[in-house]
mmCIF file of C-alpha atoms in Angstrom:
data_model
loop_
_atom_site.group_PDB
_atom_site.id
_atom_site.type_symbol
_atom_site.label_atom_id
_atom_site.label_comp_id
_atom_site.label_asym_id
_atom_site.label_seq_id
_atom_site.Cartn_x
_atom_site.Cartn_y
_atom_site.Cartn_z
ATOM 1 C CA MET A 7 -10.982 12.788 13.071
ATOM 2 C CA GLU A 8 -10.864 9.950 15.595
ATOM 3 C CA ALA A 9 -8.309 7.759 13.815
ATOM 4 C CA LEU A 10 -5.708 8.027 11.075
ATOM 5 C CA ILE A 11 -5.068 5.204 8.618
ATOM 6 C CA PHE A 12 -2.030 4.965 6.371
ATOM 7 C CA ASP A 13 -1.742 3.136 3.101
ATOM 8 C CA PHE A 14 1.709 1.566 2.981
ATOM 9 C CA ASP A 15 3.490 1.263 -0.381
ATOM 10 C CA GLY A 16 3.815 4.732 -1.847
ATOM 11 C CA VAL A 17 2.713 6.476 1.366
ATOM 12 C CA ILE A 18 4.967 5.261 4.184
ATOM 13 C CA ALA A 19 7.531 3.294 2.206
ATOM 14 C CA ASP A 20 9.070 4.321 -1.102
ATOM 15 C CA SER A 21 8.662 0.719 -2.181
ATOM 16 C CA GLU A 22 6.780 0.883 -5.478
ATOM 17 C CA PRO A 23 10.073 0.591 -7.467
ATOM 18 C CA VAL A 24 10.964 -2.547 -5.502
ATOM 19 C CA HIS A 25 7.573 -4.110 -6.222
ATOM 20 C CA GLU A 26 7.820 -3.153 -9.882
ATOM 21 C CA ARG A 27 11.235 -4.797 -10.226
ATOM 22 C CA ALA A 28 10.022 -7.979 -8.523
ATOM 23 C CA ILE A 29 6.849 -8.152 -10.606
ATOM 24 C CA THR A 30 8.766 -7.509 -13.826
ATOM 25 C CA ARG A 31 11.190 -10.300 -12.940
ATOM 26 C CA VAL A 32 8.350 -12.762 -12.366
ATOM 27 C CA ALA A 33 6.549 -11.656 -15.534
ATOM 28 C CA GLN A 34 9.743 -12.408 -17.469
ATOM 29 C CA MET A 35 9.858 -15.859 -15.876
ATOM 30 C CA LEU A 36 6.299 -16.382 -17.118
ATOM 31 C CA GLY A 37 7.242 -15.203 -20.597
ATOM 32 C CA VAL A 38 4.907 -12.188 -20.461
ATOM 33 C CA PRO A 39 6.231 -8.848 -21.814
ATOM 34 C CA PHE A 40 5.834 -6.255 -19.069
ATOM 35 C CA THR A 41 6.748 -2.557 -19.112
ATOM 36 C CA HIS A 42 6.820 0.374 -16.719
ATOM 37 C CA ASP A 43 3.715 1.729 -18.453
ATOM 38 C CA ASP A 44 1.942 -1.581 -17.750
ATOM 39 C CA TYR A 45 2.829 -1.235 -14.079
ATOM 40 C CA MET A 46 1.590 2.351 -13.818
ATOM 41 C CA THR A 47 -1.627 1.892 -15.792
ATOM 42 C CA ARG A 48 -2.703 -1.655 -14.908
ATOM 43 C CA ILE A 49 -0.979 -2.824 -11.729
ATOM 44 C CA ILE A 50 -0.123 -0.063 -9.251
ATOM 45 C CA GLY A 51 -2.390 -0.268 -6.199
ATOM 46 C CA LEU A 52 -3.387 -3.918 -6.713
ATOM 47 C CA ASP A 53 -2.488 -6.743 -4.359
ATOM 48 C CA ASP A 54 -0.203 -9.543 -5.569
ATOM 49 C CA ARG A 55 -3.051 -11.926 -6.369
ATOM 50 C CA ASP A 56 -4.816 -9.476 -8.660
ATOM 51 C CA THR A 57 -1.479 -8.339 -10.093
ATOM 52 C CA PHE A 58 -0.642 -11.772 -11.425
ATOM 53 C CA ARG A 59 -4.197 -12.406 -12.572
ATOM 54 C CA VAL A 60 -3.815 -9.302 -14.754
ATOM 55 C CA ILE A 61 -0.366 -10.369 -15.979
ATOM 56 C CA ALA A 62 -1.642 -13.865 -16.782
ATOM 57 C CA GLU A 63 -4.476 -12.325 -18.787
ATOM 58 C CA MET A 64 -1.942 -10.126 -20.624
ATOM 59 C CA GLY A 65 -0.002 -13.243 -21.604
ATOM 60 C CA GLY A 66 -3.006 -15.425 -22.361
ATOM 61 C CA LEU A 67 -2.134 -17.715 -19.455
ATOM 62 C CA VAL A 68 -4.453 -19.637 -17.146
ATOM 63 C CA LEU A 69 -3.260 -19.839 -13.540
ATOM 64 C CA VAL A 70 -4.835 -22.412 -11.239
ATOM 65 C CA PRO A 71 -4.964 -21.286 -7.578
ATOM 66 C CA GLU A 72 -1.960 -23.405 -6.582
ATOM 67 C CA ARG A 73 0.195 -21.932 -9.373
ATOM 68 C CA LEU A 74 -0.949 -18.403 -8.519
ATOM 69 C CA ALA A 75 0.082 -18.953 -4.893
ATOM 70 C CA GLU A 76 3.523 -20.158 -6.026
ATOM 71 C CA ILE A 77 3.999 -17.093 -8.215
ATOM 72 C CA VAL A 78 2.953 -14.721 -5.432
ATOM 73 C CA SER A 79 5.388 -16.449 -3.059
ATOM 74 C CA THR A 80 8.222 -16.082 -5.582
ATOM 75 C CA LYS A 81 7.529 -12.378 -6.016
ATOM 76 C CA GLN A 82 7.410 -11.859 -2.246
ATOM 77 C CA SER A 83 10.767 -13.595 -1.834
ATOM 78 C CA PHE A 84 12.310 -11.169 -4.336
ATOM 79 C CA VAL A 85 10.815 -8.209 -2.436
ATOM 80 C CA LEU A 86 12.050 -9.473 0.936
ATOM 81 C CA GLU A 87 15.563 -9.837 -0.482
ATOM 82 C CA MET A 88 15.520 -6.183 -1.526
ATOM 83 C CA ILE A 89 14.095 -5.070 1.822
ATOM 84 C CA ASP A 90 16.849 -6.913 3.657
ATOM 85 C CA ARG A 91 19.436 -5.199 1.424
ATOM 86 C CA GLY A 92 18.072 -1.829 2.590
ATOM 87 C CA GLU A 93 16.607 -0.861 -0.777
ATOM 88 C CA VAL A 94 13.327 0.459 0.687
ATOM 89 C CA LYS A 95 13.401 3.917 2.274
ATOM 90 C CA ALA A 96 10.723 5.967 4.039
ATOM 91 C CA PHE A 97 9.322 8.981 2.235
ATOM 92 C CA PRO A 98 10.645 12.262 3.679
ATOM 93 C CA GLY A 99 8.367 13.510 6.442
ATOM 94 C CA THR A 100 6.504 10.236 6.874
ATOM 95 C CA ILE A 101 8.312 8.961 9.963
ATOM 96 C CA ARG A 102 7.794 12.340 11.629
ATOM 97 C CA LEU A 103 4.082 12.279 10.764
ATOM 98 C CA ILE A 104 3.629 8.721 12.082
ATOM 99 C CA ARG A 105 5.326 9.528 15.380
ATOM 100 C CA GLU A 106 3.325 12.742 15.839
ATOM 101 C CA SER A 107 -0.021 11.173 14.955
ATOM 102 C CA ALA A 108 0.559 8.118 17.173
ATOM 103 C CA GLN A 109 0.828 10.449 20.165
ATOM 104 C CA ALA A 110 -2.489 12.091 19.321
ATOM 105 C CA LEU A 111 -4.873 9.316 18.244
ATOM 106 C CA PRO A 112 -5.059 5.660 17.132
ATOM 107 C CA ILE A 113 -3.249 4.932 13.881
ATOM 108 C CA ALA A 114 -3.357 1.898 11.602
ATOM 109 C CA VAL A 115 -2.188 0.590 8.249
ATOM 110 C CA CYS A 116 -4.551 -0.605 5.512
ATOM 111 C CA SER A 117 -2.601 -1.996 2.592
ATOM 112 C CA GLY A 118 -2.806 -4.321 -0.366
ATOM 113 C CA ALA A 119 0.706 -5.540 0.398
ATOM 114 C CA ALA A 120 1.563 -8.761 2.232
ATOM 115 C CA ARG A 121 1.870 -8.639 6.022
ATOM 116 C CA ILE A 122 5.376 -10.104 6.001
ATOM 117 C CA GLU A 123 6.601 -7.270 3.749
ATOM 118 C CA ILE A 124 4.913 -4.524 5.763
ATOM 119 C CA GLU A 125 6.119 -5.744 9.132
ATOM 120 C CA ARG A 126 9.664 -6.316 7.857
ATOM 121 C CA ILE A 127 9.869 -2.716 6.617
ATOM 122 C CA LEU A 128 8.213 -1.159 9.686
ATOM 123 C CA GLU A 129 10.678 -3.020 11.902
ATOM 124 C CA ARG A 130 13.555 -1.537 9.900
ATOM 125 C CA PHE A 131 11.990 1.927 10.281
ATOM 126 C CA GLU A 132 11.442 1.286 14.054
ATOM 127 C CA LEU A 133 7.732 2.115 13.688
ATOM 128 C CA LEU A 134 5.968 -1.242 14.014
ATOM 129 C CA ASP A 135 4.859 -0.827 17.631
ATOM 130 C CA LEU A 136 3.172 2.516 16.950
ATOM 131 C CA PHE A 137 0.317 1.048 14.902
ATOM 132 C CA ARG A 138 -2.781 -0.251 16.687
ATOM 133 C CA HIS A 139 -3.697 -2.492 13.765
ATOM 134 C CA ILE A 140 -2.296 -3.536 10.394
ATOM 135 C CA VAL A 141 -4.780 -4.842 7.808
ATOM 136 C CA THR A 142 -3.232 -6.397 4.707
ATOM 137 C CA ALA A 143 -4.150 -8.312 1.575
ATOM 138 C CA ASP A 144 -3.770 -11.452 3.694
ATOM 139 C CA ASP A 145 -6.786 -10.416 5.786
ATOM 140 C CA VAL A 146 -9.434 -9.903 3.087
ATOM 141 C CA GLU A 147 -10.757 -11.921 0.181
ATOM 142 C CA GLN A 148 -11.014 -8.851 -2.049
ATOM 143 C CA ALA A 149 -8.229 -6.257 -1.891
ATOM 144 C CA LYS A 150 -8.341 -2.625 -3.058
ATOM 145 C CA PRO A 151 -10.238 -1.171 -4.911
ATOM 146 C CA ASP A 152 -12.738 -3.211 -2.883
ATOM 147 C CA PRO A 153 -13.535 -1.343 0.370
ATOM 148 C CA ALA A 154 -13.373 -4.461 2.592
ATOM 149 C CA GLY A 155 -9.912 -3.663 3.944
ATOM 150 C CA TYR A 156 -10.840 -0.156 5.015
ATOM 151 C CA ARG A 157 -14.088 -1.302 6.556
ATOM 152 C CA MET A 158 -12.183 -3.937 8.533
ATOM 153 C CA THR A 159 -9.577 -1.410 9.670
ATOM 154 C CA ALA A 160 -12.185 1.040 10.939
ATOM 155 C CA GLU A 161 -13.997 -1.785 12.728
ATOM 156 C CA LYS A 162 -10.785 -2.941 14.421
ATOM 157 C CA LEU A 163 -10.109 0.629 15.537
ATOM 158 C CA GLY A 164 -13.661 0.928 16.871
ATOM 159 C CA VAL A 165 -14.203 4.126 14.884
ATOM 160 C CA ALA A 166 -16.918 4.934 12.349
ATOM 161 C CA PRO A 167 -15.441 5.157 8.819
ATOM 162 C CA ALA A 168 -16.714 8.733 8.480
ATOM 163 C CA ASN A 169 -14.507 9.697 11.432
ATOM 164 C CA CYS A 170 -11.368 8.166 9.905
ATOM 165 C CA VAL A 171 -8.920 9.939 7.640
ATOM 166 C CA THR A 172 -6.612 7.928 5.400
ATOM 167 C CA ILE A 173 -3.594 8.861 3.309
ATOM 168 C CA GLU A 174 -3.500 7.223 -0.133
ATOM 169 C CA ASP A 175 -1.260 7.478 -3.193
ATOM 170 C CA THR A 176 -3.152 5.649 -5.972
ATOM 171 C CA PRO A 177 -6.590 5.863 -7.588
ATOM 172 C CA THR A 178 -7.144 2.211 -6.612
ATOM 173 C CA GLY A 179 -6.653 2.966 -2.922
ATOM 174 C CA LEU A 180 -8.634 6.185 -3.200
ATOM 175 C CA THR A 181 -11.605 4.290 -4.625
ATOM 176 C CA ALA A 182 -11.443 1.725 -1.808
ATOM 177 C CA ALA A 183 -11.321 4.368 0.914
ATOM 178 C CA LYS A 184 -14.079 6.560 -0.502
ATOM 179 C CA SER A 185 -16.297 3.502 -1.049
ATOM 180 C CA ALA A 186 -15.831 2.614 2.620
ATOM 181 C CA GLY A 187 -16.870 6.128 3.668
ATOM 182 C CA LEU A 188 -13.492 7.524 4.786
ATOM 183 C CA LYS A 189 -12.038 10.970 4.203
ATOM 184 C CA VAL A 190 -8.955 10.779 1.997
ATOM 185 C CA VAL A 191 -5.784 12.804 1.699
ATOM 186 C CA GLY A 192 -4.168 12.040 -1.646
ATOM 187 C CA VAL A 193 -0.382 12.266 -1.733
ATOM 188 C CA CYS A 194 1.286 12.476 -5.151
ATOM 189 C CA HIS A 195 4.243 10.178 -4.524
ATOM 190 C CA SER A 196 3.164 7.763 -7.266
ATOM 191 C CA VAL A 197 0.707 9.485 -9.613
ATOM 192 C CA SER A 198 -0.297 13.013 -10.605
ATOM 193 C CA ALA A 199 -2.584 15.331 -8.662
ATOM 194 C CA ALA A 200 -5.151 15.046 -11.465
ATOM 195 C CA GLU A 201 -5.364 11.281 -10.900
ATOM 196 C CA MET A 202 -6.038 11.870 -7.181
ATOM 197 C CA SER A 203 -8.559 14.669 -7.722
ATOM 198 C CA ARG A 204 -11.414 12.769 -6.003
ATOM 199 C CA ALA A 205 -9.560 12.949 -2.682
ATOM 200 C CA ASP A 206 -10.789 15.407 -0.063
ATOM 201 C CA LEU A 207 -7.359 17.027 -0.065
ATOM 202 C CA VAL A 208 -4.375 16.540 -2.392
ATOM 203 C CA VAL A 209 -0.744 17.292 -1.531
ATOM 204 C CA GLU A 210 2.465 16.745 -3.445
ATOM 205 C CA SER A 211 4.410 15.103 -0.633
ATOM 206 C CA SER A 212 3.925 13.696 2.861
ATOM 207 C CA GLU A 213 6.408 16.359 4.007
ATOM 208 C CA GLN A 214 3.571 18.869 3.602
ATOM 209 C CA ILE A 215 1.097 17.010 5.823
ATOM 210 C CA THR A 216 0.475 18.310 9.344
ATOM 211 C CA MET A 217 -1.924 17.150 12.057
ATOM 212 C CA ASP A 218 -3.878 20.418 11.706
ATOM 213 C CA MET A 219 -4.240 19.752 7.983
ATOM 214 C CA LEU A 220 -5.544 16.238 8.647
ATOM 215 C CA ARG A 221 -8.044 17.478 11.220
ATOM 216 C CA SER A 222 -9.321 20.077 8.733
ATOM 217 C CA VAL A 223 -10.311 17.283 6.346
#
């Protein structure tokens, strides 16, 4: 292992509930019925653009690019409001793991979230300066499950994908990382262990992850 890459929502930040609330609010504005089951089975792990493409399809709507951009911006404003109210917390053990790993090797973030959301949260956690690179949905044309983000992250780190380990919490992210050639630790913050079974190692919580465990992958 020459580098460690973190997914963000559901790995570092316990932010999936915040995203779900914001997406549900926007779906209601669009007149599209949207449930928790919809979020877990059709949305979790997608970037905002693909999220609202799916929701539009659910409601039989056609979104031109300009309208899609407006909707994404509205959702992001709702998320930022909740971040600023302190509604996003770090998962137990994650801050410790980030600080330990940053002392040992290059670390990065590869996420389908927006850069403004990621940086706002990492600043609140006092972790932003520890990451060599942050690759977001803003940086790639195709977000997870497409492997482009992970390939870009490895390239920025100057490390072959096969020598990178990433921590992921959704099947969508797992698919992206494996397709890019990375080793994956699946953490069950968001979905069951069975849904993360294709990972090289599966743990229930980031509290269980140690540097020795990551190196063993």
